[in-house]
Amino acid sequence: MAECGRVDSNTSSHTMDKSITLPPDEIFRNMENAKRFAIDIGGSLTKLAYYSTVQHKVAKVRSFDHSTKEAAGDKLYEIAVQEEVTARLHFIKFENAYIETCLDFIKDHLVNTETKVIKATGGGAHKFKELIERKLGLKVDKEDEMTCLIKGCNFVLKNIPHEAFVYAKHADSEFRFQTTNPDIFPYLLVNIGSGVSIVKVESEDKFERIGGSSIGGGTFWGLGALLTKTKRFDELLQLASKGQHSSVDMLVKDIYGGSYACLGLTGDLIASSFGKSATADKEFSNEDMAKSLLHMISNDIGQLACLYAKLHNLSRVYFGGFFIRGHPVTMHTITYSINFFTKGEVQALFLRHEGYLGAIGAFLKGAEEDNPNQYSWGENYAGSSGLMSVSPDMNPMQRARSGTFDMLEMDRLDRQLVNLPLLQDPSSYIPDTVDLTEDAQAREYWLYCFEEALDGVVKRAVASQPDIPEAAERAEKFRQKYLHKLQTLRHQPFAYGSLTVRSLLDTREHCLNEFNFPDPYSKIKERENDIALKYYQKAVKSLEELSWEDRQFALVRGVLAGNVFDWGAKAVSEVLESNPEFGFEEAKRRLEDRPWLVDSFDQWLERLKGPPHRCALFFVDNSGVDIILGVIPFVRELLSRGTEVVLASNSGPALNDVTNSELQILTERIAAMDPVIDSALREDRLTLVQNGSSSPCLDLSRLDKVLAMLVRERQTDLVIIEGMGRAIHTNYYAMLSCESLKMAVIKNSWLADRLGGKLFSVVFKYEVPAGKSH
């Protein structure tokens, strides 16, 4: 419930119970455009799903008609802010006690819905059927619970990269997120509700229940209530977290006096659950009995899951259901059991949005005519609550209140996202170089860094909309929202999966969009593009005058110097703010001399003496000097060698990164003054494509499908990744199946220090996959 409580910097991470008074209109967002509802009602929690359309502003660039260009004030292109409508999925979780209030709110705010039916699943759907039909005037259509569960599970695994995690109780970060294999099938889903269902999932629509047990969460609750007289499930778990099971359980050492080495049994292993209670003439504490019971049931379920996984040759086993529900105690005991029975061969995997699977599945059943599965979706960090650590140390009342409402929002992306076909092993690819969830020192630094930069971002956002009086008010709301996110992440770094520099940047972009600041750097980009274009011909001419070998070095140095012009880096933005005349030549002087921090230039030069590459895919970075005076001359040289080039730029704005629509206009302008670029465009040897991202970083497992098709068609044999966000914060260790070049200037002194360099150190990393010759 991280998002709902109004937490200020003086509030501890556990006093987030103000959310109980939160106005529902902050929870049921975009309700006026809502349609298609689904509801999953469990024993204590209700999960609601609905689809809505969201209107938000987008910055569009449009080339001026050349004949009227002078009249337009000699501007390069026109920036128009337009309203755009996008689809959003909302998932809200709340306690059943709030169901009437929530239904009343929905009824009052449903302006015009074509929906006549609400899809329902879960044990409570029958109980509340009449109430829902009466309040909303919609017919309740019940869906099979298991089908909904599987549909929901497939959806989150496909669309949320850090959905699955391993739980490690004593590690620095208890949640260790897994990279989702691009092929999510087959897997085993062990759903632990009152009993246990074990389902083998083979494809989107093919699954079967292959086993189960009547000994599940209901057994723990029921027997626990008889033994301890505690009626609440959460209270029972809290008792278990404080107990010592060895007081009640008979261990191997109690029978044999130590380990039983010839059978591979350790002395601390449970030989008989509750074994001591038959012979010991004493009272056992509620805590110890609850702990013994939890171990007994978890071990039973764990062994059952392992046997089925082995029988069906499955290595991915996901656990979910009421028994799990994010409880550290149950996740720990299940994990221990799985590790023991499989000797570490199978991992117990849990899901960040496990509580929503039924609601998501029911929603998808009702939306099949729109086929949400044909799109890719992304989590909207601005509107999602994120995962909370529900520590057993929190008293049950506080815990119940802190979980009053919880939200997940997902935005439909314009394009389907797929893997880069050139990843050496997509299943082991991890985009991010540093996981801040696990690296506490790095986490503290970057959270501080983003807090420090916030004033500058707010100032930039207001300046980007000078004619709009309420821009300052919106910018202030953005500040509060993002600051609150940062504070949440300080206490709960795992809230949105692995915490990385990329996720901090993406969260900031989501929050800016939330308050209608689609492109705060649009005017800066336009000005810098305009200036850089004026120097293009001169830069090309001076390169052509150099010898071949000197030119190769000058071209690389040009890309690196261009990469200095990054408004996302504090050290650079301060220079650019104070000295607008800071130019290309000065940037070259700032670069460190060779040998660089990472220096493969000699190997690259040697490679260039060999045959040309067939096709180079170049992931570009910043606007202005970077793209026009750095990248394009480099690309021009590749084209002159006979190499086709695909330039991949952002689909949407992020900082001062060049977007695909801006790059189209810039390339046209360059082509008008450069016959090499002109003929390459006309002959389709130079292609511009969007990468499917609106981030300063780069996830090679979520790229535009069109880009992936081009890469295959052109038989791409060289990938170039440029910039600190794309080549250092992400992809520094990415292994590709073809040659690759990673180029960046380190514009952050802390990061430079971490990597053993200094400010403006250079990374020039040329890699050839093992076993490949040129």
Tab-separated table of C-alpha atoms in Angstrom, residues 92-526:
chain	number	residue	atom	x	y	z
A	92	ILE	CA	-7.430	-2.536	-7.047
A	93	LYS	CA	-7.291	-4.734	-3.972
A	94	PHE	CA	-9.203	-3.952	-0.792
A	95	GLU	CA	-10.734	-5.686	2.201
A	96	ASN	CA	-14.228	-7.104	1.833
A	97	ALA	CA	-15.365	-4.763	4.607
A	98	TYR	CA	-15.075	-1.907	2.069
A	99	ILE	CA	-17.030	-3.568	-0.724
A	100	GLU	CA	-20.259	-1.578	-0.273
A	101	THR	CA	-18.451	1.776	-0.089
A	102	CYS	CA	-16.440	0.923	-3.181
A	103	LEU	CA	-19.467	-0.254	-5.174
A	104	ASP	CA	-21.304	2.975	-4.225
A	105	PHE	CA	-18.371	5.057	-5.458
A	106	ILE	CA	-18.196	3.134	-8.751
A	107	LYS	CA	-21.946	3.514	-9.285
A	108	ASP	CA	-21.792	7.290	-8.682
A	109	HIS	CA	-18.887	7.795	-11.080
A	110	LEU	CA	-19.831	5.563	-13.955
A	111	VAL	CA	-20.802	8.181	-16.486
A	112	ASN	CA	-21.477	6.194	-19.588
A	113	THR	CA	-20.560	2.570	-19.776
A	114	GLU	CA	-21.537	0.099	-22.463
A	115	THR	CA	-20.799	-2.659	-19.969
A	116	LYS	CA	-23.830	-4.750	-19.099
A	117	VAL	CA	-21.978	-7.627	-17.448
A	118	ILE	CA	-19.330	-7.848	-14.745
A	119	LYS	CA	-17.148	-10.940	-14.803
A	120	ALA	CA	-16.716	-12.471	-11.358
A	121	THR	CA	-14.573	-15.198	-9.860
A	122	GLY	CA	-13.443	-16.347	-6.420
A	123	GLY	CA	-15.220	-18.014	-3.533
A	124	GLY	CA	-17.054	-14.841	-2.495
A	125	ALA	CA	-18.478	-14.086	-5.946
A	126	HIS	CA	-21.652	-16.039	-5.152
A	127	LYS	CA	-22.003	-14.477	-1.703
A	128	PHE	CA	-21.860	-10.898	-3.044
A	129	LYS	CA	-23.600	-11.540	-6.388
A	130	GLU	CA	-26.883	-9.949	-5.350
A	131	LEU	CA	-25.185	-6.917	-3.770
A	132	ILE	CA	-23.117	-6.242	-6.932
A	133	GLU	CA	-26.106	-6.624	-9.262
A	134	ARG	CA	-28.241	-4.337	-7.094
A	135	LYS	CA	-25.589	-1.633	-6.628
A	136	LEU	CA	-24.191	-1.499	-10.170
A	137	GLY	CA	-27.153	-2.695	-12.193
A	138	LEU	CA	-24.858	-5.137	-13.977
A	139	LYS	CA	-25.370	-8.841	-14.469
A	140	VAL	CA	-22.762	-10.943	-12.642
A	141	ASP	CA	-21.240	-13.577	-14.914
A	142	LYS	CA	-19.217	-16.149	-12.937
A	143	GLU	CA	-15.960	-17.477	-14.405
A	144	ASP	CA	-14.013	-20.610	-13.480
A	145	GLU	CA	-11.492	-19.761	-10.786
A	146	MET	CA	-8.613	-21.913	-12.044
A	147	THR	CA	-8.935	-20.695	-15.659
A	148	CYS	CA	-8.826	-17.087	-14.432
A	149	LEU	CA	-5.812	-17.811	-12.257
A	150	ILE	CA	-3.805	-19.279	-15.152
A	151	LYS	CA	-4.802	-16.490	-17.568
A	152	GLY	CA	-3.748	-13.881	-14.991
A	153	CYS	CA	-0.466	-15.656	-14.297
A	154	ASN	CA	0.435	-15.838	-18.013
A	155	PHE	CA	-0.402	-12.138	-18.434
A	156	VAL	CA	1.823	-10.853	-15.610
A	157	LEU	CA	4.725	-13.147	-16.540
A	158	LYS	CA	4.631	-11.861	-20.123
A	159	ASN	CA	4.200	-8.163	-19.376
A	160	ILE	CA	6.008	-7.425	-16.108
A	161	PRO	CA	9.748	-8.139	-16.374
A	162	HIS	CA	10.411	-8.384	-12.611
A	163	GLU	CA	7.279	-10.302	-11.694
A	164	ALA	CA	8.788	-13.465	-10.205
A	165	PHE	CA	11.111	-13.526	-7.213
A	166	VAL	CA	12.953	-15.919	-4.969
A	167	TYR	CA	12.541	-15.253	-1.263
A	168	ALA	CA	15.777	-15.256	0.765
A	169	LYS	CA	14.966	-14.481	4.387
A	170	HIS	CA	18.469	-13.729	5.655
A	171	ALA	CA	19.906	-12.023	2.561
A	172	ASP	CA	20.505	-8.247	2.332
A	173	SER	CA	17.476	-8.104	0.075
A	174	GLU	CA	14.828	-10.659	0.983
A	175	PHE	CA	13.330	-10.396	-2.519
A	176	ARG	CA	15.530	-11.549	-5.412
A	177	PHE	CA	13.815	-10.869	-8.704
A	178	GLN	CA	14.234	-13.236	-11.612
A	179	THR	CA	14.557	-12.397	-15.268
A	180	THR	CA	11.458	-13.858	-16.874
A	181	ASN	CA	12.366	-16.275	-19.621
A	182	PRO	CA	10.889	-14.945	-22.899
A	183	ASP	CA	9.229	-18.342	-23.284
A	184	ILE	CA	7.256	-18.573	-20.057
A	185	PHE	CA	5.965	-22.105	-20.719
A	186	PRO	CA	5.872	-24.762	-19.361
A	187	TYR	CA	5.597	-24.140	-15.629
A	188	LEU	CA	3.976	-25.549	-12.519
A	189	LEU	CA	1.557	-23.405	-10.523
A	190	VAL	CA	0.999	-24.526	-6.943
A	191	ASN	CA	-2.050	-22.671	-5.673
A	192	ILE	CA	-2.390	-22.928	-1.896
A	193	GLY	CA	-5.824	-21.823	-0.799
A	194	SER	CA	-7.872	-23.861	1.675
A	195	GLY	CA	-6.456	-26.944	-0.051
A	196	VAL	CA	-3.735	-27.253	-2.688
A	197	SER	CA	-4.133	-27.413	-6.471
A	198	ILE	CA	-1.139	-28.267	-8.643
A	199	VAL	CA	-1.511	-27.185	-12.249
A	200	LYS	CA	0.793	-27.825	-15.190
A	201	VAL	CA	0.640	-24.938	-17.667
A	202	GLU	CA	1.890	-25.735	-21.178
A	203	SER	CA	0.635	-22.822	-23.279
A	204	GLU	CA	-1.738	-19.857	-23.261
A	205	ASP	CA	-4.790	-22.134	-23.354
A	206	LYS	CA	-3.458	-25.558	-22.416
A	207	PHE	CA	-3.231	-26.456	-18.750
A	208	GLU	CA	-4.343	-29.304	-16.521
A	209	ARG	CA	-4.680	-29.947	-12.813
A	210	ILE	CA	-2.232	-32.777	-12.297
A	211	GLY	CA	-2.577	-33.112	-8.540
A	212	GLY	CA	-3.384	-31.528	-5.241
A	213	SER	CA	-3.926	-32.066	-1.558
A	214	SER	CA	-6.603	-31.447	1.033
A	215	ILE	CA	-3.836	-30.306	3.409
A	216	GLY	CA	-3.375	-26.606	2.683
A	217	GLY	CA	-3.958	-23.123	4.065
A	218	GLY	CA	-7.337	-24.106	5.511
A	219	THR	CA	-5.675	-26.957	7.400
A	220	PHE	CA	-3.101	-24.597	8.909
A	221	TRP	CA	-5.822	-22.146	9.868
A	222	GLY	CA	-8.258	-24.781	11.177
A	223	LEU	CA	-5.786	-26.847	13.198
A	224	GLY	CA	-4.087	-23.647	14.343
A	225	ALA	CA	-7.400	-22.326	15.661
A	226	LEU	CA	-8.014	-25.577	17.564
A	227	LEU	CA	-4.518	-25.637	19.050
A	228	THR	CA	-4.082	-21.944	19.930
A	229	LYS	CA	-7.663	-20.625	20.083
A	230	THR	CA	-6.479	-17.914	17.636
A	231	LYS	CA	-9.114	-17.333	14.975
A	232	ARG	CA	-7.293	-14.886	12.689
A	233	PHE	CA	-4.978	-16.204	9.974
A	234	ASP	CA	-2.525	-13.297	10.231
A	235	GLU	CA	-2.343	-13.626	14.020
A	236	LEU	CA	-1.582	-17.321	13.636
A	237	LEU	CA	1.297	-16.514	11.282
A	238	GLN	CA	2.570	-13.933	13.719
A	239	LEU	CA	2.599	-16.523	16.475
A	240	ALA	CA	4.463	-18.930	14.168
A	241	SER	CA	7.117	-16.315	13.394
A	242	LYS	CA	8.006	-16.139	17.102
A	243	GLY	CA	7.916	-19.866	17.873
A	244	GLN	CA	10.546	-22.618	18.190
A	245	HIS	CA	9.319	-25.722	16.384
A	246	SER	CA	12.031	-27.909	17.976
A	247	SER	CA	10.162	-27.656	21.307
A	248	VAL	CA	7.268	-29.591	19.756
A	249	ASP	CA	8.808	-31.505	16.821
A	250	MET	CA	10.971	-34.569	17.265
A	251	LEU	CA	14.276	-34.059	15.448
A	252	VAL	CA	16.699	-36.650	14.048
A	253	LYS	CA	19.124	-35.924	16.917
A	254	ASP	CA	16.330	-36.542	19.461
A	255	ILE	CA	16.075	-40.101	18.153
A	256	TYR	CA	19.657	-40.930	17.193
A	257	GLY	CA	21.609	-38.548	19.415
A	258	GLY	CA	23.093	-36.638	16.480
A	259	SER	CA	23.135	-36.741	12.683
A	260	TYR	CA	22.385	-39.878	10.760
A	261	ALA	CA	25.222	-39.488	8.249
A	262	CYS	CA	24.801	-42.801	6.403
A	263	LEU	CA	21.293	-41.702	5.355
A	264	GLY	CA	22.373	-38.097	4.707
A	265	LEU	CA	20.218	-36.763	7.544
A	266	THR	CA	21.301	-33.808	9.693
A	267	GLY	CA	20.577	-33.727	13.411
A	268	ASP	CA	18.292	-30.674	13.097
A	269	LEU	CA	15.995	-32.314	10.558
A	270	ILE	CA	12.385	-32.897	11.653
A	271	ALA	CA	11.902	-36.645	12.175
A	272	SER	CA	8.332	-36.348	13.423
A	273	SER	CA	6.096	-33.268	13.377
A	274	PHE	CA	4.539	-32.777	16.846
A	275	GLY	CA	6.464	-35.899	17.932
A	276	LYS	CA	7.428	-34.501	21.360
A	277	SER	CA	3.867	-33.627	22.305
A	278	ALA	CA	2.997	-37.340	22.656
A	279	THR	CA	5.598	-38.042	25.337
A	280	ALA	CA	6.523	-34.747	26.981
A	281	ASP	CA	4.481	-34.042	30.067
A	282	LYS	CA	4.269	-30.266	29.699
A	283	GLU	CA	2.289	-27.421	28.167
A	284	PHE	CA	3.486	-26.127	24.790
A	285	SER	CA	3.324	-22.442	23.916
A	286	ASN	CA	0.966	-21.241	21.189
A	287	GLU	CA	3.966	-19.815	19.310
A	288	ASP	CA	5.794	-23.176	19.257
A	289	MET	CA	2.697	-25.125	18.194
A	290	ALA	CA	1.928	-22.626	15.400
A	291	LYS	CA	5.536	-22.862	14.162
A	292	SER	CA	5.479	-26.663	14.185
A	293	LEU	CA	2.178	-26.694	12.304
A	294	LEU	CA	3.484	-24.236	9.693
A	295	HIS	CA	6.562	-26.401	9.095
A	296	MET	CA	4.493	-29.570	8.861
A	297	ILE	CA	2.154	-28.178	6.215
A	298	SER	CA	4.849	-26.291	4.254
A	299	ASN	CA	7.071	-29.390	4.125
A	300	ASP	CA	4.169	-31.513	2.960
A	301	ILE	CA	3.273	-29.044	0.173
A	302	GLY	CA	6.952	-28.567	-0.740
A	303	GLN	CA	7.556	-32.294	-1.124
A	304	LEU	CA	4.388	-32.724	-3.157
A	305	ALA	CA	5.378	-29.835	-5.474
A	306	CYS	CA	8.873	-31.289	-5.943
A	307	LEU	CA	7.562	-34.744	-6.818
A	308	TYR	CA	5.199	-33.329	-9.440
A	309	ALA	CA	7.912	-31.043	-10.839
A	310	LYS	CA	10.241	-34.046	-11.174
A	311	LEU	CA	7.542	-36.283	-12.635
A	312	HIS	CA	6.728	-33.718	-15.338
A	313	ASN	CA	10.314	-32.517	-15.801
A	314	LEU	CA	9.521	-28.893	-14.846
A	315	SER	CA	12.069	-26.555	-13.281
A	316	ARG	CA	9.855	-23.468	-12.860
A	317	VAL	CA	7.456	-23.728	-9.942
A	318	TYR	CA	5.346	-20.712	-8.932
A	319	PHE	CA	3.540	-20.618	-5.593
A	320	GLY	CA	0.456	-18.533	-4.945
A	321	GLY	CA	-2.852	-18.453	-3.125
A	322	PHE	CA	-4.188	-17.244	0.204
A	323	PHE	CA	-1.557	-19.184	2.179
A	324	ILE	CA	1.278	-17.251	0.472
A	325	ARG	CA	-0.128	-13.727	-0.099
A	326	GLY	CA	3.296	-12.141	0.413
A	327	HIS	CA	3.715	-13.505	3.956
A	328	PRO	CA	7.458	-13.760	4.705
A	329	VAL	CA	6.904	-16.680	7.106
A	330	THR	CA	5.098	-18.892	4.600
A	331	MET	CA	7.435	-17.932	1.727
A	332	HIS	CA	10.447	-18.826	3.875
A	333	THR	CA	9.121	-22.232	4.960
A	334	ILE	CA	8.060	-23.175	1.404
A	335	THR	CA	11.478	-22.060	0.050
A	336	TYR	CA	13.303	-24.098	2.697
A	337	SER	CA	11.208	-27.157	1.892
A	338	ILE	CA	11.785	-26.909	-1.893
A	339	ASN	CA	15.553	-26.408	-1.406
A	340	PHE	CA	15.705	-29.445	0.857
A	341	PHE	CA	13.763	-31.823	-1.346
A	342	THR	CA	15.410	-30.846	-4.666
A	343	LYS	CA	18.913	-30.076	-3.293
A	344	GLY	CA	18.660	-26.640	-4.930
A	345	GLU	CA	17.732	-27.903	-8.430
A	346	VAL	CA	14.277	-26.282	-8.335
A	347	GLN	CA	13.641	-22.774	-7.030
A	348	ALA	CA	10.473	-21.764	-5.252
A	349	LEU	CA	9.231	-18.736	-7.182
A	350	PHE	CA	6.679	-16.226	-5.932
A	351	LEU	CA	4.833	-13.484	-7.820
A	352	ARG	CA	4.779	-9.780	-7.060
A	353	HIS	CA	1.138	-9.442	-8.146
A	354	GLU	CA	0.009	-12.856	-6.990
A	355	GLY	CA	-3.100	-11.400	-5.333
A	356	TYR	CA	-4.385	-10.048	-8.667
A	357	LEU	CA	-4.139	-13.153	-10.858
A	358	GLY	CA	-7.811	-14.160	-10.566
A	359	ALA	CA	-9.085	-10.617	-11.235
A	360	ILE	CA	-6.741	-10.178	-14.211
A	361	GLY	CA	-7.836	-13.527	-15.641
A	362	ALA	CA	-11.541	-12.744	-15.187
A	363	PHE	CA	-10.994	-9.370	-16.838
A	364	LEU	CA	-9.206	-10.967	-19.810
A	365	LYS	CA	-12.097	-13.426	-20.220
A	366	GLY	CA	-14.458	-10.472	-20.566
A	367	ALA	CA	-12.188	-8.525	-22.922
A	368	GLU	CA	-11.417	-11.222	-25.465
A	369	GLU	CA	-13.039	-9.227	-28.276
A	370	ASP	CA	-10.364	-6.524	-27.751
A	371	ASN	CA	-7.721	-9.219	-27.424
A	372	PRO	CA	-5.473	-7.524	-24.839
A	373	ASN	CA	-2.941	-10.301	-25.484
A	374	GLN	CA	-2.068	-8.908	-28.898
A	375	TYR	CA	-0.523	-5.846	-27.234
A	376	SER	CA	2.353	-5.404	-24.839
A	377	TRP	CA	1.581	-3.700	-21.535
A	378	GLY	CA	3.816	-1.902	-19.065
A	379	GLU	CA	3.395	-1.208	-15.377
A	380	ASN	CA	2.697	2.460	-14.662
A	381	TYR	CA	4.928	3.174	-11.675
A	382	ALA	CA	3.164	6.481	-11.026
A	383	GLY	CA	-0.157	4.796	-10.251
A	384	SER	CA	0.904	1.435	-8.767
A	385	SER	CA	1.386	0.766	-5.077
A	386	GLY	CA	4.212	-1.714	-5.365
A	387	LEU	CA	5.115	-4.693	-3.214
A	388	MET	CA	5.330	-4.232	0.553
A	389	SER	CA	7.258	-6.292	3.006
A	390	VAL	CA	4.531	-7.478	5.331
A	391	SER	CA	6.780	-8.090	8.278
A	392	PRO	CA	5.355	-10.376	10.989
A	393	ASP	CA	6.747	-7.910	13.552
A	394	MET	CA	3.994	-5.507	12.564
A	395	ASN	CA	0.999	-6.023	14.791
A	396	PRO	CA	-1.961	-7.526	12.902
A	397	MET	CA	-4.182	-4.472	13.277
A	398	GLN	CA	-1.525	-2.183	11.816
A	399	ARG	CA	-0.831	-4.654	9.040
A	400	ALA	CA	-4.504	-4.983	8.149
A	401	ARG	CA	-4.863	-1.213	7.963
A	402	SER	CA	-1.682	-0.669	5.935
A	403	GLY	CA	-3.083	-3.073	3.369
A	404	THR	CA	-6.496	-1.390	3.135
A	405	PHE	CA	-6.080	-0.518	-0.555
A	406	ASP	CA	-3.468	-1.572	-3.056
A	407	MET	CA	-3.262	-0.677	-6.740
A	408	LEU	CA	-1.692	-1.880	-9.958
A	409	GLU	CA	-1.963	0.107	-13.194
A	410	MET	CA	-0.816	-1.072	-16.595
A	411	ASP	CA	-0.650	1.033	-19.738
A	412	ARG	CA	-1.092	-0.368	-23.207
A	413	LEU	CA	2.029	0.209	-25.261
A	414	ASP	CA	1.785	1.359	-28.862
A	415	ARG	CA	3.693	-1.635	-30.126
A	416	GLN	CA	4.435	-5.239	-29.326
A	417	LEU	CA	7.739	-5.656	-27.537
A	418	VAL	CA	10.043	-8.613	-28.137
A	419	ASN	CA	13.645	-9.738	-27.580
A	420	LEU	CA	16.525	-8.480	-29.656
A	421	PRO	CA	17.198	-11.600	-31.775
A	422	LEU	CA	20.946	-11.071	-31.284
A	423	LEU	CA	20.949	-11.705	-27.528
A	424	GLN	CA	23.249	-14.660	-26.880
A	425	ASP	CA	20.970	-16.147	-24.213
A	426	PRO	CA	17.677	-14.288	-23.718
A	427	SER	CA	16.820	-16.324	-20.611
A	428	SER	CA	19.910	-15.112	-18.722
A	429	TYR	CA	19.972	-11.520	-20.064
A	430	ILE	CA	19.809	-8.916	-17.289
A	431	PRO	CA	19.615	-5.331	-18.638
A	432	ASP	CA	20.824	-3.548	-15.509
A	433	THR	CA	24.462	-3.374	-14.463
A	434	VAL	CA	23.854	-2.749	-10.737
A	435	ASP	CA	20.946	-4.054	-8.677
A	436	LEU	CA	20.294	-1.335	-6.093
A	437	THR	CA	17.950	-3.671	-4.236
A	438	GLU	CA	21.014	-5.624	-3.124
A	439	ASP	CA	23.720	-2.931	-3.141
A	440	ALA	CA	22.838	-0.703	-0.164
A	441	GLN	CA	25.686	1.787	-0.691
A	442	ALA	CA	24.830	2.334	-4.358
A	443	ARG	CA	21.119	2.548	-3.486
A	444	GLU	CA	21.664	5.299	-0.945
A	445	TYR	CA	23.816	7.263	-3.368
A	446	TRP	CA	21.389	7.094	-6.302
A	447	LEU	CA	18.298	7.843	-4.207
A	448	TYR	CA	20.119	10.913	-2.866
A	449	CYS	CA	21.208	11.802	-6.401
A	450	PHE	CA	17.630	11.699	-7.756
A	451	GLU	CA	16.333	13.719	-4.798
A	452	GLU	CA	19.044	16.334	-5.399
A	453	ALA	CA	18.156	16.557	-9.103
A	454	LEU	CA	14.439	17.017	-8.444
A	455	ASP	CA	14.480	20.847	-8.216
A	456	GLY	CA	16.166	21.021	-11.614
A	457	VAL	CA	13.588	18.692	-13.194
A	458	VAL	CA	10.715	20.747	-11.735
A	459	LYS	CA	12.284	23.963	-13.043
A	460	ARG	CA	12.773	22.404	-16.479
A	461	ALA	CA	9.160	21.135	-16.546
A	462	VAL	CA	7.741	24.606	-15.771
A	463	ALA	CA	10.057	26.268	-18.326
A	464	SER	CA	8.863	23.851	-21.026
A	465	GLN	CA	5.305	25.246	-20.736
A	466	PRO	CA	5.843	29.018	-20.343
A	467	ASP	CA	2.389	29.989	-21.629
A	468	ILE	CA	0.424	27.746	-19.255
A	469	PRO	CA	-0.285	29.434	-15.897
A	470	GLU	CA	-1.055	26.258	-13.924
A	471	ALA	CA	2.181	24.519	-15.025
A	472	ALA	CA	3.907	25.481	-11.754
A	473	GLU	CA	1.094	23.906	-9.709
A	474	ARG	CA	1.288	20.666	-11.737
A	475	ALA	CA	5.076	20.641	-11.440
A	476	GLU	CA	4.748	20.904	-7.655
A	477	LYS	CA	2.364	17.923	-7.656
A	478	PHE	CA	4.900	16.026	-9.735
A	479	ARG	CA	7.604	16.882	-7.177
A	480	GLN	CA	5.493	15.578	-4.274
A	481	LYS	CA	4.561	12.391	-6.105
A	482	TYR	CA	8.108	11.540	-7.165
A	483	LEU	CA	9.572	12.460	-3.787
A	484	HIS	CA	7.046	10.148	-2.160
A	485	LYS	CA	8.074	7.357	-4.556
A	486	LEU	CA	11.734	7.867	-3.620
A	487	GLN	CA	10.874	7.746	0.092
A	488	THR	CA	8.898	4.551	-0.427
A	489	LEU	CA	11.831	3.008	-2.308
A	490	ARG	CA	14.207	3.944	0.483
A	491	HIS	CA	12.123	1.795	2.873
A	492	GLN	CA	10.913	-0.795	0.352
A	493	PRO	CA	13.576	-0.966	-2.407
A	494	PHE	CA	11.894	-4.055	-3.875
A	495	ALA	CA	8.493	-2.330	-4.334
A	496	TYR	CA	8.594	-2.435	-8.152
A	497	GLY	CA	10.969	-5.338	-8.692
A	498	SER	CA	14.738	-4.862	-8.810
A	499	LEU	CA	15.575	-1.251	-7.989
A	500	THR	CA	17.958	0.143	-10.600
A	501	VAL	CA	19.012	3.498	-12.026
A	502	ARG	CA	16.761	2.593	-14.977
A	503	SER	CA	13.683	2.064	-12.785
A	504	LEU	CA	14.350	5.361	-10.956
A	505	LEU	CA	14.539	7.178	-14.315
A	506	ASP	CA	11.451	5.402	-15.651
A	507	THR	CA	9.457	6.182	-12.503
A	508	ARG	CA	10.362	9.855	-12.934
A	509	GLU	CA	9.199	9.800	-16.577
A	510	HIS	CA	5.922	8.126	-15.530
A	511	CYS	CA	5.336	10.792	-12.873
A	512	LEU	CA	6.099	13.607	-15.350
A	513	ASN	CA	3.573	12.132	-17.798
A	514	GLU	CA	1.052	11.757	-14.998
A	515	PHE	CA	1.061	15.558	-14.559
A	516	ASN	CA	1.147	16.346	-18.278
A	517	PHE	CA	4.800	17.138	-18.820
A	518	PRO	CA	5.349	14.896	-21.845
A	519	ASP	CA	8.673	16.359	-22.978
A	520	PRO	CA	10.276	18.963	-20.660
A	521	TYR	CA	13.426	19.083	-22.827
A	522	SER	CA	11.674	19.646	-26.185
A	523	LYS	CA	12.751	23.295	-26.583
A	524	ILE	CA	16.338	22.592	-25.461
A	525	LYS	CA	16.537	19.737	-27.977
A	526	GLU	CA	15.205	21.939	-30.770
